[in-house]
Amino acid sequence: MLLGLVALANHERDLVRYQFAERTISGTIVEQLLANVGRLVDRTRAEGRIGYLRASQRMVQFSRRFRAAHFIHRRLRIDGPLVDSLADRFELLLVNGIVLTELAPYVDEKLTPLLGESVTPQLHDILHQRQDMTGAALEALRQQYPSYADLLERRFLNRFALRREDNEYRTLFEEGVIGPELHSSLRREIKIARSEVELRPRLDLGLETRELIAKVPMFADLSREQLDAVAHLLRPRFAIPDEQLIQEGDRADAMYFISSGKVEVLAAGKIYTLGRGDFTGEMALVSGKRRQADVFARSYCQLLVLKEDDFQRLFKNNPEIKAVIDKESDARFEINRRARDAATD
């Protein structure tokens, strides 16, 4: 088994290098992929199957660079590093999924004759686990940014097609089917097309405040003047899966309106799922008490944050919004009370 896993990891390195040689992936991405595979080889040699799976899990987790970019976005409201990190993550997961697909035939064609059929099911099972991890991470991004995912996949296919076309022209030239002048002309066309494909499309985080407000039904009937006032109070925020937004026992400093994504609230031993158009964090602001629940983003989320200082200002100028939030807050207080009473019985 150990020999098979090390062989798989080494072949994965070869596949990544091949993709780079074929100019289907950029130098920045190949460096990260090769670094990941290097850790995969090292952990496998040191810890066997467990090490291989741990290193595989790390491949789909958020890197330190990504978390630093997310911290800069959250604290300083600078989006550039986060945009680049998200785009890199998209591309890494996409290429990794393709490489994993190409590893499966290698098991049957190369490793089974070498190691025996008894090892084959185990290797395939491990590969399936990696494919599931990578697929889930990519699908989470795809759900938040489907158009961008399509652009990246089309870009990858175009790069592959251009490389194949270039090879075909070279073969025709070497076999004397086309002359040097036509060959040079065709190569120039490919070079121009490749320069266009090399430019990675820009990812739009979709954090324009007015666009986010438009996704929240509560704000749908506001006048232009009211929208301007609300947009001035709310701050956009991007959340990643499993990020904790609110911690039980903390002092309340903000509430959150959910423009997109899924959020889970853990209160009084129960889990409540919130989505687009919902809000959370208002109860402690209304009561002035400490937080009574933990709140986590369970997908990529686009949020609008209302700080404590602006809470009453929003209510004062928009009584209809206050009525909605007060009604929901009262209902949640009652649900939590009943849950606590049931827990003490």
Short mmCIF file of N, CA and C in Angstrom, two decimals, residues 136-207:
data_model
loop_
_atom_site.label_atom_id
_atom_site.label_comp_id
_atom_site.label_asym_id
_atom_site.label_seq_id
_atom_site.Cartn_x
_atom_site.Cartn_y
_atom_site.Cartn_z
N ALA A 136 -16.19 18.66 -3.64
CA ALA A 136 -17.02 19.43 -2.71
C ALA A 136 -16.51 20.85 -2.55
N ALA A 137 -15.18 21.01 -2.46
CA ALA A 137 -14.59 22.34 -2.32
C ALA A 137 -14.84 23.18 -3.58
N LEU A 138 -14.72 22.56 -4.75
CA LEU A 138 -14.94 23.27 -6.00
C LEU A 138 -16.42 23.62 -6.17
N GLU A 139 -17.29 22.70 -5.79
CA GLU A 139 -18.73 22.94 -5.95
C GLU A 139 -19.19 24.09 -5.06
N ALA A 140 -18.59 24.22 -3.87
CA ALA A 140 -18.94 25.33 -2.98
C ALA A 140 -18.64 26.67 -3.65
N LEU A 141 -17.50 26.74 -4.33
CA LEU A 141 -17.15 27.96 -5.05
C LEU A 141 -18.04 28.14 -6.27
N ARG A 142 -18.31 27.04 -6.97
CA ARG A 142 -19.12 27.11 -8.18
C ARG A 142 -20.53 27.63 -7.87
N GLN A 143 -21.08 27.22 -6.74
CA GLN A 143 -22.42 27.67 -6.37
C GLN A 143 -22.46 29.17 -6.12
N GLN A 144 -21.38 29.72 -5.56
CA GLN A 144 -21.34 31.15 -5.28
C GLN A 144 -21.03 31.96 -6.54
N TYR A 145 -20.16 31.40 -7.40
CA TYR A 145 -19.72 32.12 -8.59
C TYR A 145 -19.79 31.21 -9.83
N PRO A 146 -20.99 30.82 -10.25
CA PRO A 146 -21.12 29.88 -11.37
C PRO A 146 -20.59 30.43 -12.69
N SER A 147 -20.79 31.71 -12.95
CA SER A 147 -20.33 32.29 -14.21
C SER A 147 -18.80 32.29 -14.29
N TYR A 148 -18.17 32.59 -13.16
CA TYR A 148 -16.71 32.60 -13.15
C TYR A 148 -16.16 31.19 -13.33
N ALA A 149 -16.80 30.21 -12.72
CA ALA A 149 -16.38 28.82 -12.89
C ALA A 149 -16.44 28.42 -14.36
N ASP A 150 -17.50 28.82 -15.04
CA ASP A 150 -17.63 28.51 -16.47
C ASP A 150 -16.51 29.17 -17.27
N LEU A 151 -16.18 30.41 -16.94
CA LEU A 151 -15.11 31.12 -17.64
C LEU A 151 -13.77 30.41 -17.47
N LEU A 152 -13.48 29.98 -16.24
CA LEU A 152 -12.22 29.29 -15.98
C LEU A 152 -12.14 27.96 -16.72
N GLU A 153 -13.23 27.21 -16.72
CA GLU A 153 -13.23 25.92 -17.41
C GLU A 153 -13.07 26.12 -18.92
N ARG A 154 -13.74 27.15 -19.46
CA ARG A 154 -13.61 27.43 -20.89
C ARG A 154 -12.18 27.85 -21.21
N ARG A 155 -11.58 28.63 -20.31
CA ARG A 155 -10.19 29.07 -20.52
C ARG A 155 -9.25 27.88 -20.54
N PHE A 156 -9.45 26.95 -19.62
CA PHE A 156 -8.59 25.76 -19.57
C PHE A 156 -8.73 24.95 -20.86
N LEU A 157 -9.96 24.76 -21.32
CA LEU A 157 -10.18 24.00 -22.54
C LEU A 157 -9.58 24.71 -23.76
N ASN A 158 -9.68 26.04 -23.78
CA ASN A 158 -9.09 26.79 -24.89
C ASN A 158 -7.57 26.66 -24.91
N ARG A 159 -6.96 26.68 -23.72
CA ARG A 159 -5.51 26.51 -23.66
C ARG A 159 -5.10 25.13 -24.17
N PHE A 160 -5.85 24.14 -23.76
CA PHE A 160 -5.57 22.77 -24.20
C PHE A 160 -5.74 22.65 -25.71
N ALA A 161 -6.81 23.25 -26.23
CA ALA A 161 -7.08 23.18 -27.67
C ALA A 161 -5.98 23.89 -28.47
N LEU A 162 -5.50 25.03 -27.98
CA LEU A 162 -4.45 25.75 -28.67
C LEU A 162 -3.15 24.95 -28.69
N ARG A 163 -2.85 24.30 -27.58
CA ARG A 163 -1.64 23.47 -27.54
C ARG A 163 -1.75 22.31 -28.52
N ARG A 164 -2.89 21.70 -28.57
CA ARG A 164 -3.09 20.59 -29.50
C ARG A 164 -3.00 21.08 -30.95
N GLU A 165 -3.59 22.24 -31.21
CA GLU A 165 -3.54 22.79 -32.56
C GLU A 165 -2.10 23.12 -32.96
N ASP A 166 -1.34 23.67 -32.03
CA ASP A 166 0.06 23.99 -32.28
C ASP A 166 0.85 22.72 -32.62
N ASN A 167 0.61 21.65 -31.89
CA ASN A 167 1.30 20.38 -32.15
C ASN A 167 0.94 19.82 -33.54
N GLU A 168 -0.33 19.96 -33.90
CA GLU A 168 -0.76 19.46 -35.21
C GLU A 168 -0.09 20.22 -36.34
N TYR A 169 0.01 21.55 -36.19
CA TYR A 169 0.68 22.35 -37.22
C TYR A 169 2.15 21.97 -37.33
N ARG A 170 2.80 21.72 -36.18
CA ARG A 170 4.20 21.34 -36.21
C ARG A 170 4.39 20.00 -36.93
N THR A 171 3.47 19.07 -36.66
CA THR A 171 3.54 17.76 -37.32
C THR A 171 3.37 17.90 -38.84
N LEU A 172 2.40 18.71 -39.24
CA LEU A 172 2.16 18.93 -40.68
C LEU A 172 3.38 19.57 -41.34
N PHE A 173 4.02 20.49 -40.62
CA PHE A 173 5.22 21.14 -41.17
C PHE A 173 6.37 20.14 -41.29
N GLU A 174 6.57 19.34 -40.25
CA GLU A 174 7.67 18.37 -40.27
C GLU A 174 7.47 17.31 -41.34
N GLU A 175 6.21 17.00 -41.64
CA GLU A 175 5.93 16.00 -42.67
C GLU A 175 5.86 16.60 -44.07
N GLY A 176 6.07 17.91 -44.17
CA GLY A 176 6.10 18.56 -45.47
C GLY A 176 4.74 18.85 -46.06
N VAL A 177 3.68 18.73 -45.27
CA VAL A 177 2.34 18.98 -45.78
C VAL A 177 2.11 20.48 -45.96
N ILE A 178 2.65 21.29 -45.08
CA ILE A 178 2.54 22.75 -45.21
C ILE A 178 3.95 23.34 -45.24
N GLY A 179 4.07 24.48 -45.90
CA GLY A 179 5.36 25.12 -46.03
C GLY A 179 5.70 26.03 -44.87
N PRO A 180 6.93 26.54 -44.85
CA PRO A 180 7.37 27.38 -43.73
C PRO A 180 6.59 28.68 -43.60
N GLU A 181 6.19 29.28 -44.72
CA GLU A 181 5.46 30.54 -44.64
C GLU A 181 4.09 30.35 -43.99
N LEU A 182 3.35 29.32 -44.42
CA LEU A 182 2.04 29.04 -43.83
C LEU A 182 2.18 28.63 -42.38
N HIS A 183 3.22 27.83 -42.11
CA HIS A 183 3.45 27.39 -40.73
C HIS A 183 3.71 28.59 -39.81
N SER A 184 4.53 29.52 -40.26
CA SER A 184 4.83 30.71 -39.46
C SER A 184 3.58 31.54 -39.24
N SER A 185 2.75 31.66 -40.29
CA SER A 185 1.52 32.43 -40.17
C SER A 185 0.57 31.79 -39.16
N LEU A 186 0.44 30.47 -39.21
CA LEU A 186 -0.43 29.77 -38.27
C LEU A 186 0.09 29.89 -36.84
N ARG A 187 1.40 29.82 -36.68
CA ARG A 187 1.99 29.95 -35.34
C ARG A 187 1.75 31.35 -34.76
N ARG A 188 1.80 32.37 -35.62
CA ARG A 188 1.54 33.74 -35.15
C ARG A 188 0.09 33.87 -34.67
N GLU A 189 -0.83 33.25 -35.41
CA GLU A 189 -2.23 33.30 -35.00
C GLU A 189 -2.44 32.62 -33.64
N ILE A 190 -1.76 31.48 -33.46
CA ILE A 190 -1.86 30.78 -32.18
C ILE A 190 -1.27 31.62 -31.05
N LYS A 191 -0.17 32.29 -31.34
CA LYS A 191 0.47 33.12 -30.32
C LYS A 191 -0.45 34.24 -29.87
N ILE A 192 -1.15 34.85 -30.83
CA ILE A 192 -2.09 35.92 -30.50
C ILE A 192 -3.26 35.37 -29.66
N ALA A 193 -3.79 34.24 -30.10
CA ALA A 193 -4.90 33.62 -29.37
C ALA A 193 -4.47 33.21 -27.97
N ARG A 194 -3.24 32.71 -27.85
CA ARG A 194 -2.75 32.27 -26.54
C ARG A 194 -2.56 33.45 -25.60
N SER A 195 -2.10 34.58 -26.12
CA SER A 195 -1.91 35.76 -25.27
C SER A 195 -3.23 36.22 -24.67
N GLU A 196 -4.31 36.03 -25.43
CA GLU A 196 -5.64 36.41 -24.93
C GLU A 196 -6.12 35.43 -23.85
N VAL A 197 -5.84 34.14 -24.08
CA VAL A 197 -6.28 33.11 -23.14
C VAL A 197 -5.47 33.16 -21.85
N GLU A 198 -4.21 33.60 -21.93
CA GLU A 198 -3.35 33.63 -20.76
C GLU A 198 -3.90 34.57 -19.68
N LEU A 199 -4.61 35.60 -20.10
CA LEU A 199 -5.17 36.55 -19.13
C LEU A 199 -6.33 35.91 -18.38
N ARG A 200 -6.14 35.71 -17.09
CA ARG A 200 -7.20 35.10 -16.29
C ARG A 200 -8.33 36.10 -16.09
N PRO A 201 -9.58 35.66 -16.26
CA PRO A 201 -10.70 36.58 -16.06
C PRO A 201 -10.73 37.09 -14.62
N ARG A 202 -11.16 38.31 -14.47
CA ARG A 202 -11.21 38.94 -13.15
C ARG A 202 -12.44 38.47 -12.40
N LEU A 203 -12.23 38.04 -11.17
CA LEU A 203 -13.34 37.60 -10.34
C LEU A 203 -13.96 38.80 -9.64
N ASP A 204 -15.27 38.92 -9.77
CA ASP A 204 -16.01 39.97 -9.08
C ASP A 204 -16.64 39.36 -7.83
N LEU A 205 -16.21 39.84 -6.67
CA LEU A 205 -16.74 39.30 -5.41
C LEU A 205 -18.23 39.59 -5.24
N GLY A 206 -18.75 40.54 -5.99
CA GLY A 206 -20.17 40.87 -5.85
C GLY A 206 -20.48 41.56 -4.54
N LEU A 207 -19.57 42.40 -4.08
CA LEU A 207 -19.75 43.04 -2.78
C LEU A 207 -20.11 44.52 -2.90
#
